[in-house]
Amino acid sequence: MASIDAALLDFQRLDRLAAGSSALHRLDPRAKVLVVLVFLVSVISFGRYQLSALLPFFVFPAVLIGCADLPAGYLARKVALVCPFALVVGIFNPLVDTEIMVHLGPVAISGGWLSCASILVRALLTVSAALILVATTGFPAICRALEQLGMPKVFAVQLLFLYRYLFVLAEEGGRAARARELRSFGNKGQGMASYSSLIGSLLLKTWQRAERIHMAMLARGFTGAFQVRQHYRFGRPEFLYLCSWSALFVLLRLFNPAELFGAFLTGLFS
Amino acid sequence: MSHHIVAVKNLRHVYPDGTTALRDVSFRIHHGESVAIIGANGAGKSTLLLHLNGYLVPTSGEIQIGDFPLTKGTLPQIRRTVGMVFQEPDDQLFMPTVYDDVAFGPLNLGLTGDDLDRCVIEALERVGARHLVEKAPYHLSGGEKRRVAIATVLSMSPDILVLDEPTNGLDPYSRRQLIALLKEFRHTRIFTSHDLDMVLDLCERTIVLKDGEVRADGPTLEIFQDEELLEECRLEKPLSLQGCPVCGGRR
Amino acid sequence: MHMADALLSPAVGGTMWAASAGTIAYCSAKVKRDLDDRKVPLMGVLGAFLFAAQMINFSIPGTGSSGHLGGGLLLAILLGPHAAFLTIASVLLVQALFFADGGLLALGCNIFNMGFFPAFVVYPLVYRNLMGTRPSRSRETWVTVFCAMIGLQLGPLAVVLETVASGIAELPFETFLLLMLPIHLAIGLVEGVVTSAIVSFVRKARPELLEPAAAASFATWSLRRVLVGFLLLAVATGGVVSAFASKDPDGLEWAIARITGGSELQPRGPLHQTLARLQGKVVLFPDYDFPKSASKTEPAAPAKVEHSLPVHSGTSLAGMVGSLVVLLLVVLSGLILKKRNLRKVYGIH
């Protein structure tokens, strides 16, 4: 099951990035979560045919990757892997919408192609923003941020448990799958029957594990309420971070620097 | 203090499905003693341990920890007194970072702020894992996980430590280090293990369980030299005692 | 299938976020009230289990392709609706963050599509009713399969509705529906077969695990309350959004008039009009709200483009050049920042 191992490694790599020590990593996670939300809303609030106005938004992922010293190639590969799913639906746009909207010299571009490209750019922007959020913040911190922003505690705690045991169980599942693969030849033995009992026994083991965890919690004085320490402070750097990015996104939403730039440059030469 | 005793009297436990795991177990462990509970698979070791901090309720019989008999009312006090380290550290370490995990118990005891910090750091320093404080449990090695698991219990400053198979799955070096660490503790200690060499190293007294009953209870060295007893209980002499001319080993 | 940020408009995304967040709050309160303190770790660990299970594939007979468990219905059967919904939501949140499946704004849609339907529609209304109290084995099998299939029709249906309502993708409603539903009928069948096999595996090994969820009293009034809450929420959100959209009705009408009245271009089909109207309604910051940007020739509002096309085809060239410059600047700034960081790290040595 090379694919499971690979997926796990990939997961862990992204997870480890969050252990970085840049100034960005040290910010209160709430600021980072909020900025990403403002970013996402700004990006998707553009009309269907917008393309050039979306491009300046790449400044956000680029600056963050630079500041936090994240591996750009790795993140780009991850983003590229996801984009086809958005394109599956977007690719129909050129077929449906063939009306010519833009002329680039001799080339005429239909609205469909424009909106399809717009979908692609949106996907690149939104996906990279999400990945960068994880890579600079880390999942547990995101959970805490969301909890402080009003997410119910039960849900937050449950998320932390999920995250904690994800690696444990994925490895356990991976071992079981490997054992099945080694004893099956071709597609024989990989069918639904063996799958169901494999997953079934994984489920039972998981359940027992949950019981043991609960035992370990009781042994340490757990009485039903989770006590969580607070260790972040929403100070001036956070405030600055949130305000400056939000202001920039609003500005980029209202004015299109690509257009302005282009007009200026082509004006110079004509 | 002389009241850190563990007394078990005529303990019997029958699981809901009818299996009798413990028939009749009695022993008394005194303050500062280090005692091993050994026995074959299914002899009832784990069931016995789960009684010591009140996770399982006896079908009949009595358990006394320190000055208190184990009842529903004394449960919180007893769980604070008995620090239980489970066999699988992955079950014990359930929080996202080492800090959170070590802080889990003290937080439940009501510690906050600097007191909490100090308590966590002290516990981690005690097991030599201070540097792991911000790590995530799944990034730790097997030996590190054990140490942190012990720290999660030490942070509650228990009087009695109960460890289930502490050296299970460790490489020789980590095992050695862990044994050295456990030797330093002055708590009343109760171990279960199949690692009989560790038992020989750490425990002056051994209790042998067989089919839910105490088959033997005495000085460790004496028990390990009783080959008949060992064979009957599906156990073996520790390797360090085998083939030794002084102790009269035959193999 | 996951709904993606790229296909979503803020209004639809926001509405679904509100709906999902509301349901999460409701379920959390419910689980907390149940006072079963072993449930929270159990939910978390089962979420991790579902994650692991989805990484393992099985081959589907006769097709050469492979599939994996979705798990919505399975969790509902094991945990009951409230805990199941929370667990599904948390799995989706992790997937959105780490694998960028869908995206963060689309998360509201995805949680709703994949959590609400199995946990609050299929399980309580269909599964429990058809199952009865003491089901035979064959009954258990077909009910499970049937329920999985319904769940996997409702989810994709919602995806189609959300996509079309967002109006970013232009695939017509009927075509999209025809593409999605038959595929998911097959997926649902497979999911059902696997789910029922796992449930019967669990029943054989540890039947007591299946009891608590089934015994948990699921009062129908609570569901009704949820549904009413939703309706109110939807109406409220819709109101806010349409208030936004109708702030400048003249502009909207003007835009539509331009589209329908474009004489030198072929008239667009009625579907396009609907879509365009929808688009105009649901875009949170409609372009006509900003006269500043309207004076620049943006391809955003179709009306303006048509109007300006014959005159300034040069502006789109300008847009192109400008875009390239901006991208270049962006990449450069990232590189410079990164360089500076590296120098900071290694500069001491």
JSON list of N, CA and C in Angstrom, two decimals, chain C residues 185-232:
[
{"chain": "C", "resi": 185, "resn": "LEU", "atom": "N", "xyz": [-25.72, 6.84, -8.11]},
{"chain": "C", "resi": 185, "resn": "LEU", "atom": "CA", "xyz": [-26.57, 5.69, -7.84]},
{"chain": "C", "resi": 185, "resn": "LEU", "atom": "C", "xyz": [-25.70, 4.45, -7.69]},
{"chain": "C", "resi": 186, "resn": "ALA", "atom": "N", "xyz": [-24.75, 4.32, -8.60]},
{"chain": "C", "resi": 186, "resn": "ALA", "atom": "CA", "xyz": [-23.83, 3.17, -8.54]},
{"chain": "C", "resi": 186, "resn": "ALA", "atom": "C", "xyz": [-22.95, 3.26, -7.31]},
{"chain": "C", "resi": 187, "resn": "ILE", "atom": "N", "xyz": [-22.41, 4.46, -7.04]},
{"chain": "C", "resi": 187, "resn": "ILE", "atom": "CA", "xyz": [-21.56, 4.63, -5.86]},
{"chain": "C", "resi": 187, "resn": "ILE", "atom": "C", "xyz": [-22.34, 4.30, -4.60]},
{"chain": "C", "resi": 188, "resn": "GLY", "atom": "N", "xyz": [-23.60, 4.75, -4.57]},
{"chain": "C", "resi": 188, "resn": "GLY", "atom": "CA", "xyz": [-24.45, 4.49, -3.41]},
{"chain": "C", "resi": 188, "resn": "GLY", "atom": "C", "xyz": [-24.68, 3.01, -3.20]},
{"chain": "C", "resi": 189, "resn": "LEU", "atom": "N", "xyz": [-24.86, 2.28, -4.29]},
{"chain": "C", "resi": 189, "resn": "LEU", "atom": "CA", "xyz": [-25.06, 0.83, -4.20]},
{"chain": "C", "resi": 189, "resn": "LEU", "atom": "C", "xyz": [-23.85, 0.18, -3.53]},
{"chain": "C", "resi": 190, "resn": "VAL", "atom": "N", "xyz": [-22.67, 0.54, -4.03]},
{"chain": "C", "resi": 190, "resn": "VAL", "atom": "CA", "xyz": [-21.44, -0.04, -3.47]},
{"chain": "C", "resi": 190, "resn": "VAL", "atom": "C", "xyz": [-21.29, 0.35, -2.00]},
{"chain": "C", "resi": 191, "resn": "GLU", "atom": "N", "xyz": [-21.51, 1.62, -1.72]},
{"chain": "C", "resi": 191, "resn": "GLU", "atom": "CA", "xyz": [-21.42, 2.10, -0.34]},
{"chain": "C", "resi": 191, "resn": "GLU", "atom": "C", "xyz": [-22.37, 1.32, 0.57]},
{"chain": "C", "resi": 192, "resn": "GLY", "atom": "N", "xyz": [-23.57, 1.10, 0.06]},
{"chain": "C", "resi": 192, "resn": "GLY", "atom": "CA", "xyz": [-24.57, 0.38, 0.86]},
{"chain": "C", "resi": 192, "resn": "GLY", "atom": "C", "xyz": [-24.13, -1.03, 1.15]},
{"chain": "C", "resi": 193, "resn": "VAL", "atom": "N", "xyz": [-23.62, -1.72, 0.12]},
{"chain": "C", "resi": 193, "resn": "VAL", "atom": "CA", "xyz": [-23.19, -3.11, 0.31]},
{"chain": "C", "resi": 193, "resn": "VAL", "atom": "C", "xyz": [-22.08, -3.18, 1.34]},
{"chain": "C", "resi": 194, "resn": "VAL", "atom": "N", "xyz": [-21.10, -2.28, 1.20]},
{"chain": "C", "resi": 194, "resn": "VAL", "atom": "CA", "xyz": [-19.97, -2.29, 2.13]},
{"chain": "C", "resi": 194, "resn": "VAL", "atom": "C", "xyz": [-20.44, -1.94, 3.55]},
{"chain": "C", "resi": 195, "resn": "THR", "atom": "N", "xyz": [-21.28, -0.90, 3.65]},
{"chain": "C", "resi": 195, "resn": "THR", "atom": "CA", "xyz": [-21.76, -0.50, 4.97]},
{"chain": "C", "resi": 195, "resn": "THR", "atom": "C", "xyz": [-22.50, -1.65, 5.66]},
{"chain": "C", "resi": 196, "resn": "SER", "atom": "N", "xyz": [-23.37, -2.31, 4.91]},
{"chain": "C", "resi": 196, "resn": "SER", "atom": "CA", "xyz": [-24.15, -3.37, 5.56]},
{"chain": "C", "resi": 196, "resn": "SER", "atom": "C", "xyz": [-23.23, -4.53, 5.95]},
{"chain": "C", "resi": 197, "resn": "ALA", "atom": "N", "xyz": [-22.19, -4.79, 5.15]},
{"chain": "C", "resi": 197, "resn": "ALA", "atom": "CA", "xyz": [-21.26, -5.86, 5.51]},
{"chain": "C", "resi": 197, "resn": "ALA", "atom": "C", "xyz": [-20.51, -5.50, 6.79]},
{"chain": "C", "resi": 198, "resn": "ILE", "atom": "N", "xyz": [-20.11, -4.24, 6.92]},
{"chain": "C", "resi": 198, "resn": "ILE", "atom": "CA", "xyz": [-19.38, -3.83, 8.12]},
{"chain": "C", "resi": 198, "resn": "ILE", "atom": "C", "xyz": [-20.30, -3.89, 9.34]},
{"chain": "C", "resi": 199, "resn": "VAL", "atom": "N", "xyz": [-21.54, -3.43, 9.16]},
{"chain": "C", "resi": 199, "resn": "VAL", "atom": "CA", "xyz": [-22.48, -3.45, 10.28]},
{"chain": "C", "resi": 199, "resn": "VAL", "atom": "C", "xyz": [-22.71, -4.90, 10.75]},
{"chain": "C", "resi": 200, "resn": "SER", "atom": "N", "xyz": [-22.85, -5.81, 9.79]},
{"chain": "C", "resi": 200, "resn": "SER", "atom": "CA", "xyz": [-23.11, -7.19, 10.22]},
{"chain": "C", "resi": 200, "resn": "SER", "atom": "C", "xyz": [-21.86, -7.81, 10.84]},
{"chain": "C", "resi": 201, "resn": "PHE", "atom": "N", "xyz": [-20.69, -7.37, 10.39]},
{"chain": "C", "resi": 201, "resn": "PHE", "atom": "CA", "xyz": [-19.44, -7.80, 11.03]},
{"chain": "C", "resi": 201, "resn": "PHE", "atom": "C", "xyz": [-19.41, -7.37, 12.50]},
{"chain": "C", "resi": 202, "resn": "VAL", "atom": "N", "xyz": [-19.76, -6.11, 12.72]},
{"chain": "C", "resi": 202, "resn": "VAL", "atom": "CA", "xyz": [-19.76, -5.58, 14.09]},
{"chain": "C", "resi": 202, "resn": "VAL", "atom": "C", "xyz": [-20.83, -6.30, 14.92]},
{"chain": "C", "resi": 203, "resn": "ARG", "atom": "N", "xyz": [-21.98, -6.53, 14.31]},
{"chain": "C", "resi": 203, "resn": "ARG", "atom": "CA", "xyz": [-23.07, -7.17, 15.05]},
{"chain": "C", "resi": 203, "resn": "ARG", "atom": "C", "xyz": [-22.66, -8.56, 15.52]},
{"chain": "C", "resi": 204, "resn": "LYS", "atom": "N", "xyz": [-21.90, -9.25, 14.67]},
{"chain": "C", "resi": 204, "resn": "LYS", "atom": "CA", "xyz": [-21.48, -10.60, 15.05]},
{"chain": "C", "resi": 204, "resn": "LYS", "atom": "C", "xyz": [-20.47, -10.55, 16.19]},
{"chain": "C", "resi": 205, "resn": "ALA", "atom": "N", "xyz": [-19.51, -9.59, 16.08]},
{"chain": "C", "resi": 205, "resn": "ALA", "atom": "CA", "xyz": [-18.42, -9.57, 17.05]},
{"chain": "C", "resi": 205, "resn": "ALA", "atom": "C", "xyz": [-18.81, -8.89, 18.36]},
{"chain": "C", "resi": 206, "resn": "ARG", "atom": "N", "xyz": [-19.42, -7.73, 18.26]},
{"chain": "C", "resi": 206, "resn": "ARG", "atom": "CA", "xyz": [-19.77, -7.01, 19.49]},
{"chain": "C", "resi": 206, "resn": "ARG", "atom": "C", "xyz": [-21.13, -6.35, 19.34]},
{"chain": "C", "resi": 207, "resn": "PRO", "atom": "N", "xyz": [-22.16, -7.15, 19.46]},
{"chain": "C", "resi": 207, "resn": "PRO", "atom": "CA", "xyz": [-23.51, -6.61, 19.21]},
{"chain": "C", "resi": 207, "resn": "PRO", "atom": "C", "xyz": [-23.87, -5.44, 20.12]},
{"chain": "C", "resi": 208, "resn": "GLU", "atom": "N", "xyz": [-23.23, -5.39, 21.30]},
{"chain": "C", "resi": 208, "resn": "GLU", "atom": "CA", "xyz": [-23.63, -4.33, 22.24]},
{"chain": "C", "resi": 208, "resn": "GLU", "atom": "C", "xyz": [-23.25, -2.94, 21.73]},
{"chain": "C", "resi": 209, "resn": "LEU", "atom": "N", "xyz": [-22.30, -2.89, 20.78]},
{"chain": "C", "resi": 209, "resn": "LEU", "atom": "CA", "xyz": [-21.90, -1.58, 20.26]},
{"chain": "C", "resi": 209, "resn": "LEU", "atom": "C", "xyz": [-23.02, -0.91, 19.47]},
{"chain": "C", "resi": 210, "resn": "LEU", "atom": "N", "xyz": [-23.86, -1.74, 18.87]},
{"chain": "C", "resi": 210, "resn": "LEU", "atom": "CA", "xyz": [-24.90, -1.18, 18.02]},
{"chain": "C", "resi": 210, "resn": "LEU", "atom": "C", "xyz": [-26.13, -0.76, 18.82]},
{"chain": "C", "resi": 211, "resn": "GLU", "atom": "N", "xyz": [-26.18, -1.15, 20.08]},
{"chain": "C", "resi": 211, "resn": "GLU", "atom": "CA", "xyz": [-27.39, -0.86, 20.85]},
{"chain": "C", "resi": 211, "resn": "GLU", "atom": "C", "xyz": [-27.54, 0.58, 21.29]},
{"chain": "C", "resi": 212, "resn": "PRO", "atom": "N", "xyz": [-26.47, 1.19, 21.85]},
{"chain": "C", "resi": 212, "resn": "PRO", "atom": "CA", "xyz": [-26.68, 2.52, 22.42]},
{"chain": "C", "resi": 212, "resn": "PRO", "atom": "C", "xyz": [-27.25, 3.51, 21.42]},
{"chain": "C", "resi": 213, "resn": "ALA", "atom": "N", "xyz": [-26.71, 3.48, 20.21]},
{"chain": "C", "resi": 213, "resn": "ALA", "atom": "CA", "xyz": [-27.18, 4.44, 19.20]},
{"chain": "C", "resi": 213, "resn": "ALA", "atom": "C", "xyz": [-28.64, 4.18, 18.88]},
{"chain": "C", "resi": 214, "resn": "ALA", "atom": "N", "xyz": [-28.98, 2.88, 18.77]},
{"chain": "C", "resi": 214, "resn": "ALA", "atom": "CA", "xyz": [-30.35, 2.55, 18.41]},
{"chain": "C", "resi": 214, "resn": "ALA", "atom": "C", "xyz": [-31.30, 2.87, 19.57]},
{"chain": "C", "resi": 215, "resn": "ALA", "atom": "N", "xyz": [-30.77, 2.71, 20.79]},
{"chain": "C", "resi": 215, "resn": "ALA", "atom": "CA", "xyz": [-31.63, 2.91, 21.95]},
{"chain": "C", "resi": 215, "resn": "ALA", "atom": "C", "xyz": [-31.79, 4.39, 22.27]},
{"chain": "C", "resi": 216, "resn": "ALA", "atom": "N", "xyz": [-30.80, 5.19, 21.87]},
{"chain": "C", "resi": 216, "resn": "ALA", "atom": "CA", "xyz": [-30.88, 6.61, 22.16]},
{"chain": "C", "resi": 216, "resn": "ALA", "atom": "C", "xyz": [-32.19, 7.16, 21.61]},
{"chain": "C", "resi": 217, "resn": "SER", "atom": "N", "xyz": [-32.95, 7.75, 22.48]},
{"chain": "C", "resi": 217, "resn": "SER", "atom": "CA", "xyz": [-34.27, 8.20, 22.03]},
{"chain": "C", "resi": 217, "resn": "SER", "atom": "C", "xyz": [-34.08, 9.38, 21.10]},
{"chain": "C", "resi": 218, "resn": "PHE", "atom": "N", "xyz": [-34.48, 9.20, 19.90]},
{"chain": "C", "resi": 218, "resn": "PHE", "atom": "CA", "xyz": [-34.37, 10.30, 18.94]},
{"chain": "C", "resi": 218, "resn": "PHE", "atom": "C", "xyz": [-35.77, 10.84, 18.72]},
{"chain": "C", "resi": 219, "resn": "ALA", "atom": "N", "xyz": [-36.09, 11.85, 19.50]},
{"chain": "C", "resi": 219, "resn": "ALA", "atom": "CA", "xyz": [-37.42, 12.39, 19.40]},
{"chain": "C", "resi": 219, "resn": "ALA", "atom": "C", "xyz": [-37.56, 13.15, 18.09]},
{"chain": "C", "resi": 220, "resn": "THR", "atom": "N", "xyz": [-38.68, 12.93, 17.41]},
{"chain": "C", "resi": 220, "resn": "THR", "atom": "CA", "xyz": [-38.84, 13.55, 16.10]},
{"chain": "C", "resi": 220, "resn": "THR", "atom": "C", "xyz": [-39.01, 15.05, 16.23]},
{"chain": "C", "resi": 221, "resn": "TRP", "atom": "N", "xyz": [-39.54, 15.47, 17.38]},
{"chain": "C", "resi": 221, "resn": "TRP", "atom": "CA", "xyz": [-39.75, 16.93, 17.50]},
{"chain": "C", "resi": 221, "resn": "TRP", "atom": "C", "xyz": [-38.44, 17.68, 17.40]},
{"chain": "C", "resi": 222, "resn": "SER", "atom": "N", "xyz": [-37.35, 17.03, 17.85]},
{"chain": "C", "resi": 222, "resn": "SER", "atom": "CA", "xyz": [-36.08, 17.75, 17.81]},
{"chain": "C", "resi": 222, "resn": "SER", "atom": "C", "xyz": [-35.66, 17.96, 16.36]},
{"chain": "C", "resi": 223, "resn": "LEU", "atom": "N", "xyz": [-35.97, 16.96, 15.53]},
{"chain": "C", "resi": 223, "resn": "LEU", "atom": "CA", "xyz": [-35.64, 17.12, 14.11]},
{"chain": "C", "resi": 223, "resn": "LEU", "atom": "C", "xyz": [-36.48, 18.25, 13.52]},
{"chain": "C", "resi": 224, "resn": "ARG", "atom": "N", "xyz": [-37.74, 18.26, 13.91]},
{"chain": "C", "resi": 224, "resn": "ARG", "atom": "CA", "xyz": [-38.61, 19.29, 13.36]},
{"chain": "C", "resi": 224, "resn": "ARG", "atom": "C", "xyz": [-38.07, 20.66, 13.74]},
{"chain": "C", "resi": 225, "resn": "ARG", "atom": "N", "xyz": [-37.59, 20.73, 14.98]},
{"chain": "C", "resi": 225, "resn": "ARG", "atom": "CA", "xyz": [-37.07, 22.00, 15.43]},
{"chain": "C", "resi": 225, "resn": "ARG", "atom": "C", "xyz": [-35.87, 22.42, 14.58]},
{"chain": "C", "resi": 226, "resn": "VAL", "atom": "N", "xyz": [-35.03, 21.44, 14.29]},
{"chain": "C", "resi": 226, "resn": "VAL", "atom": "CA", "xyz": [-33.86, 21.74, 13.46]},
{"chain": "C", "resi": 226, "resn": "VAL", "atom": "C", "xyz": [-34.31, 22.26, 12.10]},
{"chain": "C", "resi": 227, "resn": "LEU", "atom": "N", "xyz": [-35.28, 21.55, 11.52]},
{"chain": "C", "resi": 227, "resn": "LEU", "atom": "CA", "xyz": [-35.73, 21.93, 10.18]},
{"chain": "C", "resi": 227, "resn": "LEU", "atom": "C", "xyz": [-36.32, 23.33, 10.18]},
{"chain": "C", "resi": 228, "resn": "VAL", "atom": "N", "xyz": [-37.11, 23.62, 11.20]},
{"chain": "C", "resi": 228, "resn": "VAL", "atom": "CA", "xyz": [-37.70, 24.95, 11.29]},
{"chain": "C", "resi": 228, "resn": "VAL", "atom": "C", "xyz": [-36.60, 25.99, 11.44]},
{"chain": "C", "resi": 229, "resn": "GLY", "atom": "N", "xyz": [-35.61, 25.65, 12.29]},
{"chain": "C", "resi": 229, "resn": "GLY", "atom": "CA", "xyz": [-34.48, 26.55, 12.48]},
{"chain": "C", "resi": 229, "resn": "GLY", "atom": "C", "xyz": [-33.80, 26.86, 11.17]},
{"chain": "C", "resi": 230, "resn": "PHE", "atom": "N", "xyz": [-33.64, 25.81, 10.38]},
{"chain": "C", "resi": 230, "resn": "PHE", "atom": "CA", "xyz": [-33.01, 25.96, 9.08]},
{"chain": "C", "resi": 230, "resn": "PHE", "atom": "C", "xyz": [-33.75, 26.87, 8.16]},
{"chain": "C", "resi": 231, "resn": "LEU", "atom": "N", "xyz": [-35.07, 26.63, 8.14]},
{"chain": "C", "resi": 231, "resn": "LEU", "atom": "CA", "xyz": [-35.93, 27.42, 7.27]},
{"chain": "C", "resi": 231, "resn": "LEU", "atom": "C", "xyz": [-35.76, 28.90, 7.62]},
{"chain": "C", "resi": 232, "resn": "LEU", "atom": "N", "xyz": [-35.83, 29.17, 8.92]},
{"chain": "C", "resi": 232, "resn": "LEU", "atom": "CA", "xyz": [-35.70, 30.55, 9.38]},
{"chain": "C", "resi": 232, "resn": "LEU", "atom": "C", "xyz": [-34.36, 31.13, 8.95]}
]
